[in-house]
mmCIF file of C-alpha atoms and ligand atoms in Angstrom:
data_model
loop_
_atom_site.group_PDB
_atom_site.id
_atom_site.type_symbol
_atom_site.label_atom_id
_atom_site.label_comp_id
_atom_site.label_asym_id
_atom_site.label_seq_id
_atom_site.Cartn_x
_atom_site.Cartn_y
_atom_site.Cartn_z
ATOM 1 C CA MET A 138 2.755 15.746 -2.418
ATOM 2 C CA ILE A 139 1.717 13.687 0.592
ATOM 3 C CA GLU A 140 3.066 10.158 1.047
ATOM 4 C CA ALA A 141 1.862 7.787 3.750
ATOM 5 C CA ARG A 142 3.687 4.505 4.274
ATOM 6 C CA GLY A 143 2.375 1.850 6.627
ATOM 7 C CA LEU A 144 0.666 4.547 8.664
ATOM 8 C CA THR A 145 -0.913 3.040 11.761
ATOM 9 C CA LYS A 146 -2.619 4.511 14.815
ATOM 10 C CA ARG A 147 -3.882 2.553 17.799
ATOM 11 C CA TYR A 148 -5.945 3.989 20.619
ATOM 12 C CA GLY A 149 -5.837 1.250 23.203
ATOM 13 C CA ARG A 150 -7.419 -1.743 21.498
ATOM 14 C CA THR A 151 -8.912 0.376 18.723
ATOM 15 C CA VAL A 152 -6.901 0.323 15.517
ATOM 16 C CA ALA A 153 -8.067 3.637 14.064
ATOM 17 C CA VAL A 154 -5.627 3.583 11.117
ATOM 18 C CA ASN A 155 -4.170 0.304 9.956
ATOM 19 C CA ALA A 156 -1.018 0.102 7.778
ATOM 20 C CA LEU A 157 -2.269 2.789 5.424
ATOM 21 C CA SER A 158 -0.115 3.629 2.393
ATOM 22 C CA PHE A 159 -1.143 6.171 -0.228
ATOM 23 C CA THR A 160 0.134 9.115 -2.236
ATOM 24 C CA VAL A 161 -1.616 12.427 -2.858
ATOM 25 C CA GLN A 162 -0.449 14.226 -5.992
ATOM 26 C CA PRO A 163 -0.206 17.982 -6.561
ATOM 27 C CA GLY A 164 -2.433 19.743 -9.110
ATOM 28 C CA ARG A 165 -5.454 17.561 -8.354
ATOM 29 C CA VAL A 166 -8.195 17.339 -5.790
ATOM 30 C CA THR A 167 -7.897 14.009 -4.004
ATOM 31 C CA GLY A 168 -10.905 12.830 -2.058
ATOM 32 C CA PHE A 169 -10.328 10.941 1.173
ATOM 33 C CA LEU A 170 -13.390 8.781 1.337
ATOM 34 C CA GLY A 171 -14.716 6.490 4.002
ATOM 35 C CA PRO A 172 -17.685 5.982 6.288
ATOM 36 C CA ASN A 173 -17.905 7.518 9.745
ATOM 37 C CA GLY A 174 -15.185 6.186 11.990
ATOM 38 C CA ALA A 175 -13.061 4.915 9.090
ATOM 39 C CA GLY A 176 -10.018 6.835 10.310
ATOM 40 C CA LYS A 177 -10.004 9.921 8.072
ATOM 41 C CA SER A 178 -9.593 12.547 10.788
ATOM 42 C CA THR A 179 -7.001 10.444 12.591
ATOM 43 C CA THR A 180 -4.982 10.175 9.373
ATOM 44 C CA MET A 181 -5.225 13.909 8.810
ATOM 45 C CA ARG A 182 -4.091 14.624 12.356
ATOM 46 C CA MET A 183 -1.060 12.365 11.813
ATOM 47 C CA ILE A 184 -0.223 14.186 8.562
ATOM 48 C CA LEU A 185 -0.260 17.420 10.571
ATOM 49 C CA GLY A 186 1.833 16.070 13.410
ATOM 50 C CA LEU A 187 -1.080 16.409 15.872
ATOM 51 C CA ASP A 188 -1.117 12.660 16.527
ATOM 52 C CA ARG A 189 1.925 10.392 16.596
ATOM 53 C CA PRO A 190 1.689 7.312 14.396
ATOM 54 C CA SER A 191 1.944 4.022 16.312
ATOM 55 C CA ALA A 192 3.809 2.717 13.249
ATOM 56 C CA GLY A 193 4.709 3.885 9.773
ATOM 57 C CA GLU A 194 5.107 7.475 8.699
ATOM 58 C CA VAL A 195 3.708 10.212 6.542
ATOM 59 C CA ARG A 196 5.691 12.824 4.634
ATOM 60 C CA ILE A 197 4.796 16.147 3.084
ATOM 61 C CA GLY A 198 7.058 17.021 0.181
ATOM 62 C CA GLY A 199 9.496 14.380 1.408
ATOM 63 C CA ARG A 200 9.653 15.595 5.011
ATOM 64 C CA ARG A 201 7.811 14.817 8.217
ATOM 65 C CA TYR A 202 5.632 17.641 9.560
ATOM 66 C CA MET A 203 7.976 18.071 12.522
ATOM 67 C CA GLU A 204 10.866 18.690 10.124
ATOM 68 C CA LEU A 205 9.130 21.531 8.297
ATOM 69 C CA LYS A 206 10.826 24.823 9.166
ATOM 70 C CA GLU A 207 7.791 26.994 8.496
ATOM 71 C CA PRO A 208 4.877 24.571 8.500
ATOM 72 C CA LEU A 209 2.186 27.165 7.766
ATOM 73 C CA ARG A 210 3.945 27.986 4.494
ATOM 74 C CA GLU A 211 4.052 24.346 3.490
ATOM 75 C CA VAL A 212 0.746 22.921 4.625
ATOM 76 C CA GLY A 213 -2.578 24.494 5.524
ATOM 77 C CA ALA A 214 -5.474 22.688 7.118
ATOM 78 C CA LEU A 215 -9.114 23.057 7.946
ATOM 79 C CA LEU A 216 -9.916 20.535 10.631
ATOM 80 C CA GLU A 217 -12.750 22.117 12.527
ATOM 81 C CA ALA A 218 -14.548 25.303 11.588
ATOM 82 C CA LYS A 219 -15.760 26.769 14.873
ATOM 83 C CA TRP A 220 -12.539 27.138 16.778
ATOM 84 C CA VAL A 221 -11.884 30.859 16.397
ATOM 85 C CA HIS A 222 -12.352 32.972 19.527
ATOM 86 C CA PRO A 223 -15.972 34.138 19.222
ATOM 87 C CA ASN A 224 -15.248 37.736 20.219
ATOM 88 C CA ARG A 225 -12.401 38.179 17.813
ATOM 89 C CA SER A 226 -13.064 39.415 14.267
ATOM 90 C CA ALA A 227 -11.941 37.397 11.289
ATOM 91 C CA ARG A 228 -9.412 40.071 10.394
ATOM 92 C CA ALA A 229 -8.044 40.294 13.944
ATOM 93 C CA HIS A 230 -7.732 36.515 14.126
ATOM 94 C CA LEU A 231 -5.887 36.300 10.823
ATOM 95 C CA ARG A 232 -3.602 39.221 11.730
ATOM 96 C CA TRP A 233 -2.677 37.519 14.963
ATOM 97 C CA MET A 234 -1.924 34.278 13.140
ATOM 98 C CA ALA A 235 0.065 36.105 10.465
ATOM 99 C CA ALA A 236 2.095 38.058 13.015
ATOM 100 C CA SER A 237 2.910 34.975 15.072
ATOM 101 C CA ASN A 238 4.104 33.168 11.962
ATOM 102 C CA ARG A 239 6.063 36.024 10.387
ATOM 103 C CA ILE A 240 3.616 36.337 7.516
ATOM 104 C CA ALA A 241 3.145 39.813 5.953
ATOM 105 C CA ALA A 242 -0.027 41.605 7.113
ATOM 106 C CA LYS A 243 -1.094 42.254 3.523
ATOM 107 C CA ARG A 244 -1.560 38.525 3.076
ATOM 108 C CA VAL A 245 -4.502 38.788 5.515
ATOM 109 C CA ASP A 246 -6.451 40.987 3.104
ATOM 110 C CA GLU A 247 -5.520 38.709 0.211
ATOM 111 C CA VAL A 248 -6.923 35.608 1.886
ATOM 112 C CA LEU A 249 -10.021 37.442 3.137
ATOM 113 C CA ASP A 250 -10.649 38.475 -0.447
ATOM 114 C CA ALA A 251 -9.952 34.978 -1.793
ATOM 115 C CA VAL A 252 -12.630 33.446 0.432
ATOM 116 C CA GLY A 253 -15.108 36.317 -0.011
ATOM 117 C CA LEU A 254 -15.065 37.551 3.600
ATOM 118 C CA THR A 255 -13.729 41.084 3.036
ATOM 119 C CA ALA A 256 -17.101 42.763 3.638
ATOM 120 C CA VAL A 257 -17.621 41.049 7.016
ATOM 121 C CA ALA A 258 -13.982 40.813 8.134
ATOM 122 C CA GLY A 259 -14.545 43.256 11.010
ATOM 123 C CA ARG A 260 -17.455 41.325 12.505
ATOM 124 C CA ARG A 261 -17.102 39.043 15.540
ATOM 125 C CA ALA A 262 -16.369 35.529 14.342
ATOM 126 C CA GLY A 263 -18.920 34.309 16.928
ATOM 127 C CA SER A 264 -21.689 35.860 14.819
ATOM 128 C CA TYR A 265 -20.681 33.998 11.671
ATOM 129 C CA SER A 266 -22.855 31.391 10.046
ATOM 130 C CA LEU A 267 -21.359 27.932 9.575
ATOM 131 C CA GLY A 268 -20.604 28.775 5.947
ATOM 132 C CA MET A 269 -18.774 31.948 6.930
ATOM 133 C CA ALA A 270 -16.852 30.102 9.632
ATOM 134 C CA GLN A 271 -15.793 27.521 7.037
ATOM 135 C CA ARG A 272 -14.572 30.324 4.782
ATOM 136 C CA LEU A 273 -12.601 31.773 7.671
ATOM 137 C CA GLY A 274 -11.087 28.352 8.348
ATOM 138 C CA ILE A 275 -10.054 28.145 4.712
ATOM 139 C CA ALA A 276 -8.578 31.663 4.906
ATOM 140 C CA VAL A 277 -6.477 30.487 7.855
ATOM 141 C CA ALA A 278 -5.330 27.435 5.894
ATOM 142 C CA LEU A 279 -4.312 29.664 2.985
ATOM 143 C CA LEU A 280 -2.510 32.266 5.082
ATOM 144 C CA GLY A 281 0.997 30.925 4.526
ATOM 145 C CA ASP A 282 0.246 30.325 0.814
ATOM 146 C CA PRO A 283 1.015 26.619 1.277
ATOM 147 C CA GLY A 284 1.398 24.119 -1.548
ATOM 148 C CA VAL A 285 -0.415 21.403 0.400
ATOM 149 C CA LEU A 286 -3.937 21.784 1.760
ATOM 150 C CA LEU A 287 -5.949 19.440 3.960
ATOM 151 C CA PHE A 288 -9.672 19.807 4.508
ATOM 152 C CA ASP A 289 -11.504 17.522 6.902
ATOM 153 C CA GLU A 290 -15.202 17.267 5.963
ATOM 154 C CA PRO A 291 -15.358 20.866 4.760
ATOM 155 C CA VAL A 292 -18.918 20.696 3.441
ATOM 156 C CA ASN A 293 -20.505 19.229 6.570
ATOM 157 C CA GLY A 294 -23.587 21.205 7.449
ATOM 158 C CA LEU A 295 -23.278 23.636 4.561
ATOM 159 C CA ASP A 296 -26.163 24.684 2.339
ATOM 160 C CA PRO A 297 -26.029 23.911 -1.409
ATOM 161 C CA GLU A 298 -24.547 27.312 -2.208
ATOM 162 C CA GLY A 299 -21.774 26.823 0.356
ATOM 163 C CA ILE A 300 -21.082 23.317 -0.939
ATOM 164 C CA LEU A 301 -20.797 24.597 -4.501
ATOM 165 C CA TRP A 302 -18.498 27.400 -3.422
ATOM 166 C CA ILE A 303 -16.148 25.034 -1.559
ATOM 167 C CA ARG A 304 -16.113 22.598 -4.483
ATOM 168 C CA GLN A 305 -15.180 25.316 -6.963
ATOM 169 C CA PHE A 306 -12.627 26.746 -4.571
ATOM 170 C CA MET A 307 -10.883 23.369 -4.217
ATOM 171 C CA HIS A 308 -10.704 23.040 -7.983
ATOM 172 C CA ARG A 309 -9.137 26.474 -8.174
ATOM 173 C CA LEU A 310 -6.529 25.570 -5.558
ATOM 174 C CA ALA A 311 -5.648 22.382 -7.449
ATOM 175 C CA ASP A 312 -5.487 24.295 -10.739
ATOM 176 C CA GLU A 313 -2.895 26.523 -9.080
ATOM 177 C CA GLY A 314 -0.772 23.390 -8.701
ATOM 178 C CA ARG A 315 -1.452 22.739 -5.029
ATOM 179 C CA THR A 316 -1.959 19.353 -3.414
ATOM 180 C CA VAL A 317 -5.556 19.287 -2.175
ATOM 181 C CA PHE A 318 -6.614 16.449 0.117
ATOM 182 C CA VAL A 319 -10.219 16.584 1.235
ATOM 183 C CA SER A 320 -12.079 14.089 3.377
ATOM 184 C CA SER A 321 -15.745 13.285 3.198
ATOM 185 C CA HIS A 322 -18.200 10.506 3.827
ATOM 186 C CA LEU A 323 -20.483 12.139 1.247
ATOM 187 C CA LEU A 324 -19.798 9.968 -1.730
ATOM 188 C CA SER A 325 -21.789 11.857 -4.294
ATOM 189 C CA GLU A 326 -20.158 15.081 -3.206
ATOM 190 C CA MET A 327 -16.728 13.524 -3.682
ATOM 191 C CA ALA A 328 -17.654 12.309 -7.152
ATOM 192 C CA LEU A 329 -18.191 15.916 -8.139
ATOM 193 C CA THR A 330 -15.244 17.353 -6.231
ATOM 194 C CA ALA A 331 -12.362 14.916 -6.486
ATOM 195 C CA GLN A 332 -10.406 13.687 -9.493
ATOM 196 C CA ASP A 333 -8.631 11.032 -7.451
ATOM 197 C CA LEU A 334 -9.769 9.005 -4.470
ATOM 198 C CA VAL A 335 -8.142 7.394 -1.487
ATOM 199 C CA VAL A 336 -10.863 5.135 -0.114
ATOM 200 C CA ILE A 337 -10.580 3.657 3.367
ATOM 201 C CA GLY A 338 -12.723 1.477 5.596
ATOM 202 C CA ARG A 339 -11.871 0.553 9.180
ATOM 203 C CA GLY A 340 -8.546 2.284 8.875
ATOM 204 C CA ARG A 341 -7.433 0.211 5.911
ATOM 205 C CA LEU A 342 -6.925 1.188 2.311
ATOM 206 C CA ILE A 343 -9.705 -0.058 0.072
ATOM 207 C CA ALA A 344 -8.688 1.707 -3.121
ATOM 208 C CA GLN A 345 -6.475 4.449 -4.472
ATOM 209 C CA THR A 346 -7.618 5.345 -7.947
ATOM 210 C CA SER A 347 -9.132 8.044 -10.127
ATOM 211 C CA THR A 348 -12.764 8.769 -9.296
ATOM 212 C CA LYS A 349 -13.724 7.834 -12.837
ATOM 213 C CA SER A 350 -12.158 4.396 -12.776
ATOM 214 C CA PHE A 351 -13.405 3.752 -9.231
ATOM 215 C CA ILE A 352 -16.948 4.181 -10.469
ATOM 216 C CA GLU A 353 -16.400 2.365 -13.745
ATOM 217 C CA SER A 354 -14.695 -0.610 -12.128
ATOM 218 C CA ALA A 355 -17.409 -1.261 -9.608
ATOM 219 C CA ALA A 356 -20.642 0.239 -10.786
ATOM 220 C CA ASP A 357 -23.005 -1.115 -13.327
ATOM 221 C CA SER A 358 -24.125 0.949 -16.268
ATOM 222 C CA SER A 359 -27.251 0.460 -18.295
ATOM 223 C CA VAL A 360 -29.476 2.044 -20.919
ATOM 224 C CA ARG A 361 -33.004 3.098 -20.105
ATOM 225 C CA VAL A 362 -35.364 3.138 -23.030
ATOM 226 C CA ARG A 363 -39.106 3.520 -23.569
ATOM 227 C CA GLY A 364 -41.550 4.176 -26.342
ATOM 228 C CA PRO A 365 -45.174 3.624 -27.328
ATOM 229 C CA GLU A 366 -44.540 0.067 -28.615
ATOM 230 C CA LEU A 367 -42.686 -1.300 -25.651
ATOM 231 C CA ALA A 368 -43.406 -4.988 -26.196
ATOM 232 C CA ARG A 369 -42.081 -4.859 -29.761
ATOM 233 C CA LEU A 370 -39.063 -2.905 -28.638
ATOM 234 C CA HIS A 371 -38.449 -5.526 -25.946
ATOM 235 C CA SER A 372 -38.485 -8.400 -28.417
ATOM 236 C CA VAL A 373 -36.297 -6.560 -30.940
ATOM 237 C CA LEU A 374 -33.640 -5.874 -28.316
ATOM 238 C CA ALA A 375 -33.866 -9.309 -26.718
ATOM 239 C CA GLY A 376 -33.722 -10.792 -30.220
ATOM 240 C CA GLN A 377 -30.269 -9.240 -30.568
ATOM 241 C CA GLY A 378 -29.101 -11.087 -27.475
ATOM 242 C CA LEU A 379 -29.275 -8.077 -25.155
ATOM 243 C CA ALA A 380 -30.192 -8.453 -21.477
ATOM 244 C CA VAL A 381 -33.454 -6.543 -21.205
ATOM 245 C CA GLN A 382 -35.505 -6.015 -18.088
ATOM 246 C CA GLU A 383 -38.931 -4.390 -18.075
ATOM 247 C CA LEU A 384 -39.758 -2.007 -15.247
ATOM 248 C CA PRO A 385 -43.544 -1.840 -14.901
ATOM 249 C CA ALA A 386 -45.301 1.513 -14.960
ATOM 250 C CA THR A 387 -45.669 3.365 -11.683
ATOM 251 C CA GLU A 388 -47.886 6.336 -10.839
ATOM 252 C CA ASP A 389 -45.197 8.712 -12.052
ATOM 253 C CA THR A 390 -43.368 6.806 -14.762
ATOM 254 C CA PRO A 391 -44.561 4.770 -17.709
ATOM 255 C CA ALA A 392 -43.231 1.259 -18.243
ATOM 256 C CA THR A 393 -39.555 1.321 -19.206
ATOM 257 C CA LEU A 394 -36.929 -1.109 -20.449
ATOM 258 C CA VAL A 395 -33.490 -1.350 -18.862
ATOM 259 C CA VAL A 396 -30.810 -2.794 -21.136
ATOM 260 C CA ARG A 397 -27.526 -3.934 -19.619
ATOM 261 C CA GLY A 398 -24.204 -4.277 -21.362
ATOM 262 C CA SER A 399 -25.078 -2.020 -24.280
ATOM 263 C CA SER A 400 -24.968 1.650 -25.254
ATOM 264 C CA THR A 401 -27.493 4.336 -26.175
ATOM 265 C CA GLU A 402 -26.053 4.324 -29.717
ATOM 266 C CA ALA A 403 -26.570 0.589 -30.177
ATOM 267 C CA VAL A 404 -30.074 0.556 -28.688
ATOM 268 C CA GLY A 405 -31.119 3.654 -30.692
ATOM 269 C CA GLU A 406 -29.849 2.147 -33.926
ATOM 270 C CA LEU A 407 -31.587 -1.170 -33.340
ATOM 271 C CA ALA A 408 -34.882 0.635 -32.682
ATOM 272 C CA GLY A 409 -34.349 2.915 -35.687
ATOM 273 C CA ALA A 410 -33.636 -0.031 -37.971
ATOM 274 C CA VAL A 411 -37.158 -1.368 -37.398
ATOM 275 C CA GLY A 412 -38.807 2.066 -37.391
ATOM 276 C CA LEU A 413 -39.696 2.159 -33.696
ATOM 277 C CA VAL A 414 -40.431 5.518 -32.086
ATOM 278 C CA LEU A 415 -38.630 6.190 -28.793
ATOM 279 C CA HIS A 416 -39.740 8.514 -26.015
ATOM 280 C CA GLU A 417 -36.639 8.067 -23.898
ATOM 281 C CA LEU A 418 -33.113 6.812 -24.462
ATOM 282 C CA THR A 419 -30.841 7.445 -21.481
ATOM 283 C CA GLU A 420 -27.528 6.074 -20.347
ATOM 284 C CA SER A 421 -27.427 5.578 -16.608
ATOM 285 C CA ARG A 422 -24.056 5.166 -15.001
ATOM 286 C CA GLY A 423 -23.649 3.526 -11.651
ATOM 287 C CA SER A 424 -23.327 5.876 -8.731
ATOM 288 C CA LEU A 425 -20.379 6.229 -6.439
ATOM 289 C CA GLU A 426 -22.583 4.789 -3.691
ATOM 290 C CA GLN A 427 -23.008 1.615 -5.712
ATOM 291 C CA ALA A 428 -19.319 1.487 -6.489
ATOM 292 C CA PHE A 429 -18.406 1.934 -2.866
ATOM 293 C CA ILE A 430 -20.716 -0.724 -1.517
ATOM 294 C CA GLN A 431 -19.690 -3.184 -4.199
ATOM 295 C CA MET A 432 -16.004 -2.555 -3.547
ATOM 296 C CA THR A 433 -16.360 -2.906 0.184
ATOM 297 C CA GLY A 434 -18.886 -5.727 0.101
ATOM 298 C CA GLY A 435 -21.051 -4.730 3.023
ATOM 299 C CA GLU A 436 -18.160 -3.093 4.788
ATOM 300 C CA VAL A 437 -20.417 -0.233 5.812
ATOM 301 C CA GLU A 438 -20.888 -1.545 9.329
ATOM 302 C CA TYR A 439 -18.380 0.554 11.189
ATOM 303 C CA GLN A 440 -20.703 0.805 14.116
ATOM 304 C CA ALA A 441 -20.475 0.273 17.841
ATOM 305 C CA GLY A 442 -20.529 -3.421 18.620
ATOM 306 C CA GLY A 443 -20.188 -4.298 14.955
ATOM 307 C CA GLY A 444 -23.943 -4.656 14.508
ATOM 308 C CA ALA A 445 -25.501 -4.269 11.095
ATOM 309 C CA ALA A 446 -25.990 -0.640 10.237
ATOM 310 C CA PRO A 447 -28.826 0.843 8.278
ATOM 311 C CA ALA A 448 -27.632 1.312 4.725
ATOM 312 C CA SER A 449 -27.603 5.057 5.034
ATOM 313 C CA SER A 450 -25.498 5.250 8.195
ATOM 314 C CA GLY A 451 -22.069 5.529 6.705
ATOM 315 C CA LEU A 452 -22.909 6.668 3.268
ATOM 316 C CA ALA A 453 -24.923 9.798 3.359
ATOM 317 C CA VAL A 454 -26.068 11.668 0.306
ATOM 318 C CA PRO A 455 -26.406 15.350 1.141
ATOM 319 C CA ALA A 456 -29.988 16.478 1.510
ATOM 320 C CA GLY A 457 -31.343 17.612 -1.816
ATOM 321 C CA ALA A 458 -28.276 16.407 -3.679
ATOM 322 C CA GLN A 459 -28.561 13.795 -6.363
ATOM 323 C CA ALA A 460 -26.145 10.960 -6.604
ATOM 324 C CA PRO A 461 -24.177 12.368 -9.534
ATOM 325 C CA PHE A 462 -24.404 9.472 -11.920
ATOM 326 C CA ALA A 463 -27.457 7.869 -10.397
ATOM 327 C CA PRO A 464 -30.285 7.686 -12.856
ATOM 328 C CA PRO A 465 -33.766 8.741 -11.861
ATOM 329 C CA GLY A 466 -34.991 5.304 -12.879
ATOM 330 C CA PRO A 467 -33.509 1.852 -12.811
ATOM 331 C CA VAL A 468 -31.639 1.854 -9.544
ATOM 332 C CA PRO A 469 -33.129 -0.947 -7.500
ATOM 333 C CA ALA A 470 -35.214 -0.467 -4.408
ATOM 334 C CA GLY A 471 -33.666 1.211 -1.398
ATOM 335 C CA ALA A 472 -31.957 4.533 -0.940
ATOM 336 C CA PRO A 473 -31.061 6.472 -4.093
ATOM 337 C CA GLY A 474 -28.066 4.942 -5.773
ATOM 338 C CA PHE A 475 -27.870 1.916 -3.497
ATOM 339 C CA PRO A 476 -27.783 -1.651 -4.759
ATOM 340 C CA PRO A 477 -30.374 -4.166 -3.655
ATOM 341 C CA PRO A 478 -29.881 -5.897 -0.313
ATOM 342 C CA GLY A 479 -27.530 -8.818 -0.645
ATOM 343 C CA ALA A 480 -25.725 -7.413 -3.687
ATOM 344 C CA VAL A 481 -22.630 -9.478 -4.279
ATOM 345 C CA PRO A 482 -19.298 -7.676 -4.106
ATOM 346 C CA PRO A 483 -17.192 -7.966 -7.239
ATOM 347 C CA PRO A 484 -14.223 -10.301 -7.273
ATOM 348 C CA GLY A 485 -11.152 -8.508 -6.015
ATOM 349 C CA ALA A 486 -12.951 -6.383 -3.425
ATOM 350 C CA VAL A 487 -10.940 -6.277 -0.238
ATOM 351 C CA PRO A 488 -12.725 -8.331 2.428
ATOM 352 C CA PRO A 489 -13.652 -6.648 5.686
ATOM 353 C CA PRO A 490 -10.675 -6.820 8.006
ATOM 354 C CA GLY A 491 -11.265 -8.734 11.191
ATOM 355 C CA GLY A 492 -14.973 -9.436 10.767
ATOM 356 C CA GLY A 493 -17.882 -7.341 11.928
ATOM 357 C CA SER A 494 -17.082 -6.986 15.612
ATOM 358 C CA GLY A 495 -13.360 -6.374 15.673
ATOM 359 C CA PRO A 496 -11.867 -3.690 17.874
ATOM 360 C CA ALA A 497 -11.793 -1.201 14.999
ATOM 361 C CA ALA A 498 -15.559 -1.270 14.964
ATOM 362 C CA THR A 499 -15.767 0.209 18.427
ATOM 363 C CA ARG A 500 -16.111 3.937 18.619
ATOM 364 C CA GLU A 501 -14.637 5.455 21.746
ATOM 365 C CA THR A 502 -16.067 8.876 21.342
ATOM 366 C CA ALA A 503 -15.958 9.569 25.062
ATOM 367 C CA SER A 504 -12.177 9.471 25.062
ATOM 368 C CA ARG A 505 -11.626 11.437 21.913
ATOM 369 C CA GLY A 506 -11.761 15.018 23.057
ATOM 370 C CA GLY A 507 -8.525 15.095 25.007
ATOM 371 C CA GLN A 508 -6.377 13.875 22.194
ATOM 372 C CA GLU A 509 -7.782 15.989 19.421
ATOM 373 C CA GLY A 510 -5.811 19.089 18.708
ATOM 374 C CA THR A 511 -6.086 22.222 16.658
ATOM 375 C CA GLN A 512 -3.457 23.537 14.395
HETATM 376 N N1 ATP B 6 -8.508 10.319 20.404
HETATM 377 C C1 ATP B 6 -9.079 9.132 20.235
HETATM 378 N N2 ATP B 6 -9.137 8.222 21.210
HETATM 379 C C2 ATP B 6 -9.706 7.002 21.032
HETATM 380 N N3 ATP B 6 -10.242 6.599 19.877
HETATM 381 C C3 ATP B 6 -10.213 7.457 18.842
HETATM 382 C C4 ATP B 6 -9.638 8.761 18.962
HETATM 383 N N4 ATP B 6 -9.758 9.383 17.750
HETATM 384 C C5 ATP B 6 -10.383 8.516 16.957
HETATM 385 N N5 ATP B 6 -10.653 7.367 17.596
HETATM 386 C C6 ATP B 6 -11.315 6.165 17.023
HETATM 387 O O1 ATP B 6 -10.637 5.859 15.828
HETATM 388 C C7 ATP B 6 -11.539 5.498 14.808
HETATM 389 C C8 ATP B 6 -11.398 6.416 13.637
HETATM 390 O O2 ATP B 6 -11.897 7.702 13.988
HETATM 391 P P1 ATP B 6 -11.800 8.970 13.041
HETATM 392 O O3 ATP B 6 -12.361 10.122 13.797
HETATM 393 O O4 ATP B 6 -10.421 9.096 12.532
HETATM 394 O O5 ATP B 6 -12.763 8.545 11.855
HETATM 395 P P2 ATP B 6 -13.351 9.430 10.676
HETATM 396 O O6 ATP B 6 -13.171 8.629 9.450
HETATM 397 O O7 ATP B 6 -12.780 10.796 10.724
HETATM 398 O O8 ATP B 6 -14.892 9.457 11.030
HETATM 399 P P3 ATP B 6 -15.994 10.618 10.802
HETATM 400 O O9 ATP B 6 -16.507 10.427 9.408
HETATM 401 O O10 ATP B 6 -17.013 10.259 11.824
HETATM 402 O O11 ATP B 6 -15.360 11.938 11.038
HETATM 403 C C9 ATP B 6 -12.904 5.496 15.464
HETATM 404 O O12 ATP B 6 -13.182 4.201 15.882
HETATM 405 C C10 ATP B 6 -12.731 6.441 16.614
HETATM 406 O O13 ATP B 6 -13.648 6.164 17.626
HETATM 407 MG MG1 MG B 7 -13.611 12.683 10.956
#
C-alpha cells in the first residue's frame, strides 16, 4: 500500500505537486492519470525517495522509502527504460543488480523468464528495441520480488503488441496481490488497464475513484438506434418522452437516432411494441476522455504560459487505439471521444487551481535533467 498525505513539491516558483493525498491499494492496478506536466513523475520520484517533498509525506507499507531496510525487496520501479549500459547484456545487468543487493542469482533467470527475455538475455542491451528495453526495466523492478510496483508511463512509444503485453502483465502482478501504481496520460489505455484511478491536474488531486465510477459519474451514455422507418421510430420514442436526436446520414453511415437517458432494452421494447424493424441498437458509454474533460472543466491547459492548448495536447489516445467506451457514432465533432467545444463541466468538478497562467503552468524543462535520478 502507498499512502501520500499532503505531498507537495516546489521547484522554485513552480508547484509541481500540490498537497496531494491519496492511497494505492494492493491487489489492484491503480492508474495515475493526468496530462503532461501534471506532476506524475515528480510524485513517483518522491515515493521512491529520489526527490524530497517540500511538504507532506508518502509512505510505502507504513514507512518512508528512506526507512526501508531492503528497498528493492519492498518496491520496484520502472521510471525510464533506456538507462541500462548499452554494452552490457540484460543478464549481466540483472546479475550485477542482484549481487549488489544480496539477491540470489537464480532470481535473475526467473525475472528474465517472467518478462519473456530469456532468449535474448545475452544480447547487448544497446541493441534492444524499446519494447525489449521496457521488459528489461520491468525485470529490474521485479528483481527483489517487491510487493509494491511503480511504472511511469510504461507504454509510451510501444506498439500495440507491447501495450497489450504490459497491460496483461500488470493485471498478473495485481492478481498476485501486489500494489501496482502506473502513470499515464493515455486515458483510454488507463481505462483498459486500471481498476482504480488517482487523477491529478496541475499537481492537485482531481479524483480518486474506481475507473468505472469515474466514467459513469462524468460521462454521458446514450442509445444509438436506426432502422428503415426512422421517422416513425423517432416519433414513437419521442412520444414516450425520450430525448431523441437525429444524426443525418453521412457518406459512410445512414441516418441514426441517438436517445439519451434510456437503455437498449427500453428502446428495443418500444420499437418492438409497434412492430418496427431495427438495423442497429447500440449502447454507447461515455469515454474516459469525456469523463476527464468534464471533471476537470477545461483544465487541460497545462502548457507554457498558460495559453489554450489544442484539445489533444494533454489527452492523447494511442495511435490506432479506440477510446474504450467511445462509440463509433454519436460522439460530437472533434477528436474521438471528446465533447464539443464549450462543454460545461458537471457540478462538483474541482475548478482549475490558480487560473490558466499560474506558476504551475510553466514547464521548466531546461532545469529538469539535473534533479532527475535513477533508481
Ligand atoms: N527537476 C525539476 N525542476 C524544475 N521543474 C520540474 C522538475 N521536475 C518537474 N518539474 C516541473 O514540475 C511539473 C510537473 O512535472 P512532471 O514531470 O512531474 O509531470 P508529469 O505529469 O510526469 O508529466 P509528463 O506526462 O510530461 O511526464 C512540470 O511543470 C515540470 O516542468
Ligand atoms: Mg512524467
